[in-house]
Coordinates of C-alpha atoms in Angstrom, one line a residue:
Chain S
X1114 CA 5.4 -42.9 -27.1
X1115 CA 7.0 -44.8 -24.0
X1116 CA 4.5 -45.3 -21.3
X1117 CA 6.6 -43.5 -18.5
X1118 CA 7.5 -40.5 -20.5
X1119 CA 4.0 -40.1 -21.4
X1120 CA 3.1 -40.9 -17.9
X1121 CA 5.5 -38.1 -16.4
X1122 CA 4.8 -35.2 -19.4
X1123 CA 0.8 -36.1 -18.1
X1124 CA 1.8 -35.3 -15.0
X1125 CA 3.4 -32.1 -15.4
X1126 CA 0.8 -30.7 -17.5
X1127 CA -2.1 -31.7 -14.5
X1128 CA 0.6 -30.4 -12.3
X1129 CA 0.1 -26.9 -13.9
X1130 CA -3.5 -27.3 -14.6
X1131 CA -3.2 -27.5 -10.6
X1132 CA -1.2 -24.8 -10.0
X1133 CA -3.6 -22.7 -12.0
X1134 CA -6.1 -23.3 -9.2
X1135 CA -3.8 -22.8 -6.3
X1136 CA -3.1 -19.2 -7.6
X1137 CA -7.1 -18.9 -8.1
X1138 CA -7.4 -19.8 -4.1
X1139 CA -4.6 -18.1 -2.9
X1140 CA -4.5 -14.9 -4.8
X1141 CA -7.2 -13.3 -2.5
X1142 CA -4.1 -13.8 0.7
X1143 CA -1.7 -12.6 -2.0
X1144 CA -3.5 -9.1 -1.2
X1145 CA -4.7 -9.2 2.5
X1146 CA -1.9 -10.9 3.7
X1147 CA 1.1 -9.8 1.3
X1148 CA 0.0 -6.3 0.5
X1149 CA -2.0 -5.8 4.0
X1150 CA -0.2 -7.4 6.9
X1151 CA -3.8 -9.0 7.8
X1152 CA -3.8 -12.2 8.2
X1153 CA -7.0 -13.6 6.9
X1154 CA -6.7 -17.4 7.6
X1155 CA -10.9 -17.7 7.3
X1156 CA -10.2 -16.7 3.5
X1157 CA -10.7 -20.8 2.4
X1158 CA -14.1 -20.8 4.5
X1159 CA -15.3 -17.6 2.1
X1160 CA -14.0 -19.3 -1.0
X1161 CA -16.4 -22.6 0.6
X1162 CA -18.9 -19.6 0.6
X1163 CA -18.4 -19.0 -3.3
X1164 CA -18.6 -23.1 -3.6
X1165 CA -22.2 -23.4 -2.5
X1166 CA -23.7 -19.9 -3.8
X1167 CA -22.4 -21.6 -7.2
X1168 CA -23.8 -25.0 -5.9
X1169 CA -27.3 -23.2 -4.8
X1170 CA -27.7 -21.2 -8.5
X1171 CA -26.9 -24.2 -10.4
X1172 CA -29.3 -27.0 -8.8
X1173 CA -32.0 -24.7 -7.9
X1174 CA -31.5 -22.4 -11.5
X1175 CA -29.3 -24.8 -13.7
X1176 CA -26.9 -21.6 -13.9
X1177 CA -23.3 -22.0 -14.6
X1178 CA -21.1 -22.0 -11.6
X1179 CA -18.5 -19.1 -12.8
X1180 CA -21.3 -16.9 -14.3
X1181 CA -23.0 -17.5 -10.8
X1182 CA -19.3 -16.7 -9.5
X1183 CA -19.1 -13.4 -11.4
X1184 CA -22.4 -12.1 -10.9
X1185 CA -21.7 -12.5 -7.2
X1186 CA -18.6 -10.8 -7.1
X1187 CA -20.3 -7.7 -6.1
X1188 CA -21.6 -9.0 -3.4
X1189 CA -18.7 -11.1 -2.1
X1190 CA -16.6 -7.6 -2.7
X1191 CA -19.2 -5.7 -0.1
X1192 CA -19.0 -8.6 2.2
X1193 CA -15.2 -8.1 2.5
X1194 CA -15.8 -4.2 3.0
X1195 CA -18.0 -5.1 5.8
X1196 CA -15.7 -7.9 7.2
X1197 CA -12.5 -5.1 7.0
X1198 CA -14.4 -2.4 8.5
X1199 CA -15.7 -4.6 11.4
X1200 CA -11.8 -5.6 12.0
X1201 CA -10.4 -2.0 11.7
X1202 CA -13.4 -0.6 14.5
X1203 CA -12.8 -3.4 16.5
X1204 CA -8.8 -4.2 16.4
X1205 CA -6.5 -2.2 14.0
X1206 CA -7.7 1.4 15.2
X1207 CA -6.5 0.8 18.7
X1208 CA -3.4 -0.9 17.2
X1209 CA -4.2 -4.1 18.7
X1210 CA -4.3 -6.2 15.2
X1211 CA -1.7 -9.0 15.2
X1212 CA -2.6 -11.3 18.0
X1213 CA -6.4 -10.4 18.9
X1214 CA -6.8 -9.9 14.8
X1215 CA -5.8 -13.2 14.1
X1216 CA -8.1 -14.9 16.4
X1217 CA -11.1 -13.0 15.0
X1218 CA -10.0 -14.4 12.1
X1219 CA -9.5 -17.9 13.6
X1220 CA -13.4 -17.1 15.1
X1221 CA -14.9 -16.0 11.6
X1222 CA -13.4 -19.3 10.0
X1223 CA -15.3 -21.8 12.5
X1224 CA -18.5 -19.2 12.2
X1225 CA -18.4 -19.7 8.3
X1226 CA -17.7 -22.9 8.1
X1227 CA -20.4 -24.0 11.2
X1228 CA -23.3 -21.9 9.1
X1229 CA -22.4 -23.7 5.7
X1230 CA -22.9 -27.6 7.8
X1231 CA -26.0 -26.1 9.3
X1232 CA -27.2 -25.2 6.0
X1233 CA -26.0 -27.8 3.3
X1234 CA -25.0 -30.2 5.8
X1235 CA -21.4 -32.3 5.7
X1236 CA -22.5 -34.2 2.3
X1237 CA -20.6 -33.7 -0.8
X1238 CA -21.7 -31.0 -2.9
X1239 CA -21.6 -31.1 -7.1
X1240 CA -22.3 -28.9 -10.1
X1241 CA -22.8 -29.7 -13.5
X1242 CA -21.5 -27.9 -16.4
X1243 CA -20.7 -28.8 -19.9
X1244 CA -17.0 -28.9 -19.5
X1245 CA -17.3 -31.1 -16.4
X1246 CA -16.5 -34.9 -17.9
X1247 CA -15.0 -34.6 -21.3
X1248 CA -11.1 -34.3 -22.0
X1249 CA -9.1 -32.4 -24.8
X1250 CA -6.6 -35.1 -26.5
X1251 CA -3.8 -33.7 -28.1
X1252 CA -2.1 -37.0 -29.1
X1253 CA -0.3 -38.8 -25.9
X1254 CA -1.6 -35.4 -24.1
X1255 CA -4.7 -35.3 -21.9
X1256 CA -6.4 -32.4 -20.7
X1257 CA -9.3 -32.5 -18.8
X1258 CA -11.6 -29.5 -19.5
X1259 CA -12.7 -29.2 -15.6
X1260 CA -8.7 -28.4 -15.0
X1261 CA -8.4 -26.8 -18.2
X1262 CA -11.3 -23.9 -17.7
X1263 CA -10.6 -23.4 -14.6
X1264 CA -6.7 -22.5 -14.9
X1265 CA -8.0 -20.4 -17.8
X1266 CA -10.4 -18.5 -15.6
X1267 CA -7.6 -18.4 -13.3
X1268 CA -5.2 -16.4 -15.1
X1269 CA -7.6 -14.5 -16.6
X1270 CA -8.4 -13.0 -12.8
X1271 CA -4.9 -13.1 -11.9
X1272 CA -3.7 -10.7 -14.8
X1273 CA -6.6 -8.3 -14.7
X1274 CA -5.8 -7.8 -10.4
X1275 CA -2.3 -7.2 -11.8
X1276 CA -3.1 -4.7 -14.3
X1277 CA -5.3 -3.1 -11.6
X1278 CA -2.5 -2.6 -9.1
X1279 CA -0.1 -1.7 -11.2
X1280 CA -1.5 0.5 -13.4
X1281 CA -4.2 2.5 -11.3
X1282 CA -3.7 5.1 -9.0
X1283 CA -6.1 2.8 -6.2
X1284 CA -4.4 0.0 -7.1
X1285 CA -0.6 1.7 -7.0
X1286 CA -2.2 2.9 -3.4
X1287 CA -3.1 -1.2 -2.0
X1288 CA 0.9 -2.1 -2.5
X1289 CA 2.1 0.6 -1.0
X1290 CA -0.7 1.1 1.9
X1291 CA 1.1 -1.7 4.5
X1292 CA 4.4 0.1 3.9
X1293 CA 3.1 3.6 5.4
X1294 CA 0.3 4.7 5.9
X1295 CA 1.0 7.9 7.5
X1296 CA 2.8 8.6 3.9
X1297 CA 0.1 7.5 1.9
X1298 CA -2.3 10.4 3.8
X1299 CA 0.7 12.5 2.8
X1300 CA -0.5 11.6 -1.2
X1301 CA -4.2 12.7 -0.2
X1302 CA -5.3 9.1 0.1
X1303 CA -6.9 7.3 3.0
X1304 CA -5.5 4.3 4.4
X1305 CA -8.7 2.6 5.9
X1306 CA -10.6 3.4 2.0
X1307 CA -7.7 1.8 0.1
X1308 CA -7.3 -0.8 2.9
X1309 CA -11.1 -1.5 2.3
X1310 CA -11.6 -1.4 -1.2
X1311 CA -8.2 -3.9 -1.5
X1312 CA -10.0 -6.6 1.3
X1313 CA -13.2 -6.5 -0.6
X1314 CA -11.3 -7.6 -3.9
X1315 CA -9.3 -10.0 -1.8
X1316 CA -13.2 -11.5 -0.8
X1317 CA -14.2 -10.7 -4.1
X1318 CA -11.7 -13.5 -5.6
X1319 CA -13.0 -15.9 -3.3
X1320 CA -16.6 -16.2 -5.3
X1321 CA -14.4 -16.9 -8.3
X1322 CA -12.2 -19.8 -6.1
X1323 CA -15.5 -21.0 -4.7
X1324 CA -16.6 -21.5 -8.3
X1325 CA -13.3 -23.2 -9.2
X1326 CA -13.3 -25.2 -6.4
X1327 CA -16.5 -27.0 -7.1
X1328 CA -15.7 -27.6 -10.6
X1329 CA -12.3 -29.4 -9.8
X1330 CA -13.8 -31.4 -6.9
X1331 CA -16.9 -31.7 -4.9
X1332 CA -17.1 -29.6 -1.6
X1333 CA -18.0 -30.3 2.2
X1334 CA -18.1 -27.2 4.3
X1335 CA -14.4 -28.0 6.3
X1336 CA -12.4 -28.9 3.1
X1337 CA -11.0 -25.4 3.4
X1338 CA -8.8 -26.4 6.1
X1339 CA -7.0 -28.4 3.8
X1340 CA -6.0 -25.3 1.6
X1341 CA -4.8 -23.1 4.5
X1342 CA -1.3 -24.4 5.1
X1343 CA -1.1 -24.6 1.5
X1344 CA -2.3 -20.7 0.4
X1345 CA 0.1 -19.4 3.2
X1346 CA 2.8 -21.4 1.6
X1347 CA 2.4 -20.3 -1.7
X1348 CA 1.8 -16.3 -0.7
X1349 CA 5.2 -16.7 1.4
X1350 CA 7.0 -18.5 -1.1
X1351 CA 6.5 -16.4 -4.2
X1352 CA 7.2 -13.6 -2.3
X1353 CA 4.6 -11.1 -0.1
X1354 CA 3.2 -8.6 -2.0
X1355 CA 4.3 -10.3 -5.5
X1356 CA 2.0 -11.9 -7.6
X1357 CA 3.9 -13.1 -10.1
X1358 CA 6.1 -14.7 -7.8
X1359 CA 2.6 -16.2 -6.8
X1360 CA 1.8 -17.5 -9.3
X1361 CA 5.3 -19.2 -10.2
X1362 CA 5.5 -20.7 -6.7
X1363 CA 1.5 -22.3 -7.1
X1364 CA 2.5 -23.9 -10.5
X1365 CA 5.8 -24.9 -8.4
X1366 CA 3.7 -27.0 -5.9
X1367 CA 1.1 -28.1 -8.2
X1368 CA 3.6 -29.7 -11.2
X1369 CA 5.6 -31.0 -7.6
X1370 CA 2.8 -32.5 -5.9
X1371 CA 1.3 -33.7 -9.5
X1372 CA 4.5 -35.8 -10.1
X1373 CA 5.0 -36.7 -6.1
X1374 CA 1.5 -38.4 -6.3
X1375 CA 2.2 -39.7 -9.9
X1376 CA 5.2 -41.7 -8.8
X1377 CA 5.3 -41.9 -5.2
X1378 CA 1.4 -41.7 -3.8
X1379 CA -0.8 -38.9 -3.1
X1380 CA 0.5 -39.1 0.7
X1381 CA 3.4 -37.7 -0.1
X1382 CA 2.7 -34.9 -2.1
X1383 CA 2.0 -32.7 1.1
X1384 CA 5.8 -33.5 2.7
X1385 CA 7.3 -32.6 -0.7
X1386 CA 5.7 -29.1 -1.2
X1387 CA 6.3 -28.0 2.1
X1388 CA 10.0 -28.9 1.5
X1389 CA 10.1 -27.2 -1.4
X1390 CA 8.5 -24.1 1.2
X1391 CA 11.6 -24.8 3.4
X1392 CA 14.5 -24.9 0.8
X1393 CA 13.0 -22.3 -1.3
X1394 CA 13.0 -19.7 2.4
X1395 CA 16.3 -21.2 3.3
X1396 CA 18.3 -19.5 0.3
X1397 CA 15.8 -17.0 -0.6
X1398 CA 14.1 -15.7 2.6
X1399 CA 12.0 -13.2 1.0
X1400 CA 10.6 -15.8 -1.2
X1401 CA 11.1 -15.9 -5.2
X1402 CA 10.0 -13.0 -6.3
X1403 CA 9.9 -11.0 -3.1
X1404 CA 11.0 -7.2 -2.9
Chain V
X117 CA -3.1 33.3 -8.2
X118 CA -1.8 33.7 -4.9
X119 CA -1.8 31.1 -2.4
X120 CA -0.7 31.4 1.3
X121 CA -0.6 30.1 5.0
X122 CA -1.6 32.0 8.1
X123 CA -0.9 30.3 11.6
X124 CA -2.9 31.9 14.4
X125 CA -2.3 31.5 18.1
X126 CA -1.6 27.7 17.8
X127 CA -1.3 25.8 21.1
X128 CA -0.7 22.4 20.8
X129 CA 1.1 19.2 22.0
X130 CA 0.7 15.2 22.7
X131 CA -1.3 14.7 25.4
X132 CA -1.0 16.0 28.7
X133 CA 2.4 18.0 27.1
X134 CA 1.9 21.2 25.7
X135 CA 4.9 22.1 23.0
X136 CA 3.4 25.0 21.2
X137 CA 2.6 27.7 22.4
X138 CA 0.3 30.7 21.0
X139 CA 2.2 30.0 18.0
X140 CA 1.8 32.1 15.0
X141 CA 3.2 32.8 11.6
X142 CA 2.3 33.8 8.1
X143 CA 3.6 32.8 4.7
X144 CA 3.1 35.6 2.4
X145 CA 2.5 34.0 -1.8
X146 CA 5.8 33.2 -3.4
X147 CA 7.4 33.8 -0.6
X148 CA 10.3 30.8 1.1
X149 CA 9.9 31.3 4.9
X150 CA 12.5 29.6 7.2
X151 CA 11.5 27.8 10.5
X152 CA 14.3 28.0 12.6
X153 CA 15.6 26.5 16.0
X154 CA 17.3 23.6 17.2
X155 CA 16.0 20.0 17.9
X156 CA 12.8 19.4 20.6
X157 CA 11.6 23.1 20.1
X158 CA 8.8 22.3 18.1
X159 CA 9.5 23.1 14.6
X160 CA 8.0 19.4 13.6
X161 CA 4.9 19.9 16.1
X162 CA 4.1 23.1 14.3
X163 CA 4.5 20.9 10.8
X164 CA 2.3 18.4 11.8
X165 CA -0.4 20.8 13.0
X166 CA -0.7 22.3 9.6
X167 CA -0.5 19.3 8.2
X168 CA -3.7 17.7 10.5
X169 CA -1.2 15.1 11.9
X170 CA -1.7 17.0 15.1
X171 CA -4.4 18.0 16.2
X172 CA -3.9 22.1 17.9
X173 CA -6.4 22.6 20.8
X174 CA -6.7 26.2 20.5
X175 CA -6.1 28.5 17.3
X176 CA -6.7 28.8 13.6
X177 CA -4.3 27.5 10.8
X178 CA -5.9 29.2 7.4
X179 CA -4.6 28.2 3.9
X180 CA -4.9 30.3 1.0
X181 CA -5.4 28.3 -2.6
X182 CA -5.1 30.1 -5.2
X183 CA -7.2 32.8 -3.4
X184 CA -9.7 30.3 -2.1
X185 CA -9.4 30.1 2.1
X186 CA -9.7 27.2 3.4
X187 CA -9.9 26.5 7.4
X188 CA -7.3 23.5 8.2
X189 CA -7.8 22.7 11.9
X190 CA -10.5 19.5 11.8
X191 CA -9.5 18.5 8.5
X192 CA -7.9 15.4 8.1
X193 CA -4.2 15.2 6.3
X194 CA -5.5 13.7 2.7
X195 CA -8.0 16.4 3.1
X196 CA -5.5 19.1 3.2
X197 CA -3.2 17.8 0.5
X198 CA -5.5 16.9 -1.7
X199 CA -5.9 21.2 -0.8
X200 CA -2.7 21.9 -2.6
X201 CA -0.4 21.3 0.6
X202 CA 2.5 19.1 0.0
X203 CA 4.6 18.3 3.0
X204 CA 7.9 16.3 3.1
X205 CA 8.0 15.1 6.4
X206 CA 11.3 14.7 8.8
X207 CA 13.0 10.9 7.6
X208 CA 11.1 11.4 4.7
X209 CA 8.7 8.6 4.6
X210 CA 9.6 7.1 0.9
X211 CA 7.5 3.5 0.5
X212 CA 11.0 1.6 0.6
X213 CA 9.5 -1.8 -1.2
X214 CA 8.1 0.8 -4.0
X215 CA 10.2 1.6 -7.3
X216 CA 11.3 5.3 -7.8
X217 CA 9.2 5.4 -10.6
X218 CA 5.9 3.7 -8.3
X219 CA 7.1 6.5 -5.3
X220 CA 6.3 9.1 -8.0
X221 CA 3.1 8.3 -9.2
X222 CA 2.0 7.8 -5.7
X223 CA 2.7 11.1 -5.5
X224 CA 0.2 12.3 -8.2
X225 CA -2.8 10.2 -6.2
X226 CA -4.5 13.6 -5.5
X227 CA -7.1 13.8 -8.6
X228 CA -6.3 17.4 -9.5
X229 CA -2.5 16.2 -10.0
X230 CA -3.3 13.4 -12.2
X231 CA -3.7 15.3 -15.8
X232 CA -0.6 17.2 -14.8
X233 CA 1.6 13.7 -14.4
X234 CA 3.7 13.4 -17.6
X235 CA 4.8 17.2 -17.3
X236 CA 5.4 16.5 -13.3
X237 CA 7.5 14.0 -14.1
X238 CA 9.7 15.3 -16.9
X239 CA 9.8 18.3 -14.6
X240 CA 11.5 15.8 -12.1
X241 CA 13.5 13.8 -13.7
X242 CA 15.0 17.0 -15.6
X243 CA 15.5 18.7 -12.0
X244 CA 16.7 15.4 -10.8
X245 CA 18.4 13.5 -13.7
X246 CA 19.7 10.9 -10.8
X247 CA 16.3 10.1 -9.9
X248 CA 15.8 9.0 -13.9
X249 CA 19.0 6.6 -13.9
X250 CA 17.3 5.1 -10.8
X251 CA 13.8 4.4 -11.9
X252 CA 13.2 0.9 -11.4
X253 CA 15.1 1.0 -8.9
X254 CA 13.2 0.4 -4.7
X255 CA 13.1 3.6 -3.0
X256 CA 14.2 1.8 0.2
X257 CA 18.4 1.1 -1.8
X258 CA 19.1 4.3 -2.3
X259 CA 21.3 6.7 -0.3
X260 CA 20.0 9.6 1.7
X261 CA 20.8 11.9 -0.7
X262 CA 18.8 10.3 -3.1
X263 CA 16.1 9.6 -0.8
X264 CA 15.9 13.2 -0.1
X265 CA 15.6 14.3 -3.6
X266 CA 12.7 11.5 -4.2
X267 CA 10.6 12.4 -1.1
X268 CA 11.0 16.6 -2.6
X269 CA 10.0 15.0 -6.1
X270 CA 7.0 13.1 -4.9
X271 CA 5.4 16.0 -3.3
X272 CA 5.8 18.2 -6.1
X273 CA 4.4 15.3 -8.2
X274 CA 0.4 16.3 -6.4
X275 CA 0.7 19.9 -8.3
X276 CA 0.8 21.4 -4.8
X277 CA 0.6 25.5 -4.1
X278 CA 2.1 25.4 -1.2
X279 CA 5.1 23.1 -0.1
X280 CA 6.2 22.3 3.6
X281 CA 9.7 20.9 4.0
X282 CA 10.5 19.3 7.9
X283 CA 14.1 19.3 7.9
X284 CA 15.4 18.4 4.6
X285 CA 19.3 18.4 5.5
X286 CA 18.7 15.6 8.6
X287 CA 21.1 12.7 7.8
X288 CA 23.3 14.2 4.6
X289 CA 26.6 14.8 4.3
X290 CA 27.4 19.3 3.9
X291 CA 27.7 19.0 0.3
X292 CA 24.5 17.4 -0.2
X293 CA 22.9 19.8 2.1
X294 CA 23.7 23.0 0.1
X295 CA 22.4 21.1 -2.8
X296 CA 19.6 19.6 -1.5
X297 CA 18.8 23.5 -0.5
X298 CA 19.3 25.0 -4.0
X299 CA 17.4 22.1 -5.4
X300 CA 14.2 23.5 -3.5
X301 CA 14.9 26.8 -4.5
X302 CA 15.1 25.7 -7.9
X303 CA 11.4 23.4 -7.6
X304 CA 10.1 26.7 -6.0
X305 CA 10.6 28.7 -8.7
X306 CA 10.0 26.3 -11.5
X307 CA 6.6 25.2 -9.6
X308 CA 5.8 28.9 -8.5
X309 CA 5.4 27.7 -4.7
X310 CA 5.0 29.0 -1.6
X311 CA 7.7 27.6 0.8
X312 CA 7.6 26.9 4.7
X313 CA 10.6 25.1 5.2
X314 CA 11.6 24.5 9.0
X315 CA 16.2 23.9 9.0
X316 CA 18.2 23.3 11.9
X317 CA 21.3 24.4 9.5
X318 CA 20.9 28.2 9.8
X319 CA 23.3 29.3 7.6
X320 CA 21.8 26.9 4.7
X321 CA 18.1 28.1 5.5
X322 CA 19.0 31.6 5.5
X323 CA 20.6 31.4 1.5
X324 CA 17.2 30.6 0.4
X325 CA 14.9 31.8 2.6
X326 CA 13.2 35.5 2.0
X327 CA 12.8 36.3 5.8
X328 CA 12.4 33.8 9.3
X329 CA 10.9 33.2 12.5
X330 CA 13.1 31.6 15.2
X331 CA 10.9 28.9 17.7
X332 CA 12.9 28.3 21.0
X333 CA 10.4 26.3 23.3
X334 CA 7.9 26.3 21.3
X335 CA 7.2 29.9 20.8
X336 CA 8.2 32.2 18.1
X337 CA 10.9 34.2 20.0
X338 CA 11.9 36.1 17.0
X339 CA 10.5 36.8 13.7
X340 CA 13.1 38.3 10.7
X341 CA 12.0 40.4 8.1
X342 CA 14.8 39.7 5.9
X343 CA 17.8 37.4 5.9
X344 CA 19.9 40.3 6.8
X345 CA 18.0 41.1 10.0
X346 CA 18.4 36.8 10.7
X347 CA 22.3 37.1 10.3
X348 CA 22.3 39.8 12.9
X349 CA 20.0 38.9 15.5
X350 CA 21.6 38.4 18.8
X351 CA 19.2 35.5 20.1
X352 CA 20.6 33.5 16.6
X353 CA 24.0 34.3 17.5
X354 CA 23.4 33.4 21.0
X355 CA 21.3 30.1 20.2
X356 CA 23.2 29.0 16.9
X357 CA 26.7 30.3 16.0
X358 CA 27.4 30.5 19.9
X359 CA 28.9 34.0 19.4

């Protein structure tokens, strides 16, 4: 096969191995920004959170990092409860979410991220696992596993969150709750439950990022600044409160950044996506997917 | 069984302003009672108080389930509908982003609707074959009219005993109105509900309704037995035909 063709088909396929994790980080915004108007910007320093709990069980235990990720899940979920119910007492119930609620979030993001560097420190972090390393050829193709599981694991949450909110009567309750919640009392259900429930899934996703996160690339506790611009971007272009349209505008930036870095330098690959962002708002301003 | 609303000496208001006062009505089972009066008397205040949107600060509001009693005043809204009260507020309050089909099942959230949903909803979309050509369609795109007939579908989707209705002919054009009115006479009977229905539009209130009360400043300044003795009441003719 010609070297560039191989070079560019390469790049797309890493591109959506990518986008795979993008929906994987930013699918936990996807609910408490789309479906809940609250903009949870410390989300990355959580999914950090899931990065080192996998990081602690497997040097300490030698345990996998997503079947550390899924037996935390409980855990994270209850942490999100607690996080939600902290932000309702404190700023929704007197109505005074949008500005003050954003800078508690801004506060709980330095908090997070100052406890992980007093704990682990700002060194690099690893995990091992059997499917870190080796690659899957498929002729010209290359597919490394760590991508590979990862974008798996991905989908696999991404669909099951779906069937949840589409097809129970919680679930039908979290896309709906931001809409009205007056009218949602009016259908015997309470706001501030479903409201919790849905942020303690949204947290709940981030032990299963964390875990993904570590397995692409090793961690430091600020790298989740790097993902905020990027999460928002995604949620708003594939449409609030969609997450199909989620995950077609992550696979967007991943296959766009893959190929901007490919043949133009990994410098680049930032400017691009966000123009993608721009373009995509400027003829579709409710994003692709959006209602 | 029977199931039925008693309003006892309700005061209440928004703060420091007081718009009911010693308010108090009954809904007999089966029966459709009309709330009457013209805007800012406090047919929507008395609505919401049932409803534990507002909260009265002196008097009883007792529901009757299916021969159950249940106190309302304290409870919280979900509380009471997930009672059996269904209330379809004033503008209606459809989740505009949501399908017809996702309004619905909203509707049935109340865990002792949710066996009844596939009969609910044939039931609906046979009283309102519109509402079927529209299913996938967001609430939010559709005209009044149509809006009207989802928000009366929705509540009848939580199996409730006993419906409230807050102005259902707000915003519609007079044809719509006289069917939107039939329509709930129609749910009433196929449901077997009790109805407390509060209508600026006299005339259209009184074809359905079995008997009245009239609210002019927020008290009941005239309660009629009977349709009849609504058409020929002078404070109607005097407040609402201008006669």
């Amino acid at each position: 096969m010609d070297g560039s063709l191989g070079l560019l088909l390469n790049a797309v396929v890493s591109g959506l191995l990518l986008g795979g994790f993008y929906a994987a980080v930013s699918i936990g915004v996807a609910i408490s920004f789309g479906m809940l108007d609250i903009v949870n910007i410390a989300h990355p320093a959580f999914i950090l959170l899931g990065s080192y709990v996998a990081y602690l069980a497997n040097t300490l235990l030698g345990i996998d990092p997503l079947l550390t990720a899924v037996i935390a899940l409980p855990a994270f979920y209850l942490l999100g409860m607690a996080v939600y119910q902290v932000y309702y007492l404190s700023f929704e119930r007197r109505q005074d979410q949008s500005l003050r609620g954003l800078s508690f979030f801004f506060g709980l993001l330095f908090i997070a991220e100052v406890t992980l560097v007093l704990i682990f420190g700002v060194d690099y972090r690893l995990v091992q696992a059997p499917y870190i390393g080796p690659s899957l050829h498929l002729g010209w193709l290359e597919l490394p596993l760590r991508l590979l599981v990862p974008f798996l694991v991905s989908m696999l949450m991404v669909v099951g969150l779906q069937l949840f909110l589409t097809r129970s009567f919680t679930g039908r309750a979290i896309e709906a709750v931001a809409q009205d919640p007056l009218a949602l009392r009016l259908m015997a259900a309470d706001p501030t439950r479903i409201k919790r429930v849905a942020f303690g899934l949204s947290f709940a996703t981030a032990a299963i990022a964390g875990a993904i996160l570590i397995i692409i690339q090793p961690v430091e506790p600020s790298i989740g600044r790097e993902y905020i611009g990027r999460i928002f971007a995604i949620c708003v272009l594939g449409g609030l409160g969609s997450f199909s349209g989620m995950v077609i505008a992550a696979v967007t930036l991943g296959v766009v950044e893959s190929l901007t870095a490919t043949f133009f330098g990994p410098s680049w690959a930032p400017a691009v996506s966000f123009g993608v962002l721009l373009v995509t708002l400027a003829v579709r301003p409710s994003g692709i997917l959006g209602r | 069984m029977a199931s039925s609303l008693t309003v006892s000496n309700v005061d209440a208001g928004y703060g420091a302003v007081r718009v009911l006062e010693d308010v108090s009505l009954t809904v007999e089972a089966g029966e459709t009672v009309a709330l009457l009066g013209t805007n800012g008397n406090g047919k929507s205040t008395l609505m919401k108080s049932i409803m534990g949107i507002v909260r009265p600060s002196a008097g009883r509001i007792t529901a009757t389930i299916d021969g159950a009693s249940h106190e309302l005043v304290g409870r919280s809204t979900e509380e009471i509908v997930d009672l059996g009260i269904a209330f379809v507020p004033e503008g209606r309050r459809l989740f505009p982003k949501q399908t017809v089909t996702e309004n619905l099942l909203l509707g049935a959230y109340r865990p002792k609707a949710r066996s009844a949903i596939a009969r609910n909803l044939d039931f609906c979309f046979e009283t309102f074959p519109r509402l079927k050509e529209r299913a996938r369609q967001l609430a939010g795109s559709m005209s009044g009219g149509e809006q009207q007939m989802l928000a009366l579908a929705r509540a009848l989707m939580s199996s409730p005993r006993v419906l409230l209705i807050d102005e259902p002919s707000v915003g519609l054009a007079p044809l719509l109105v006289s069917r939107t009115i039939d329509k709930i006479k129609e749910l009433k009977e196929g449901f077997d509900l009790t109805v407390l229905m509060a209508e600026q539009n006299f005339t259209q209130a009184v074809r359905i309704a079995d008997r009245g009360y009239v609210i002019v400043h927020g008290r009941i300044a005239f309660a009629g037995e009977s349709a009849e003795a609504l058409n020929n009441n002078e404070l109607i003719r005097e407040f609402y035909l201008g006669a």
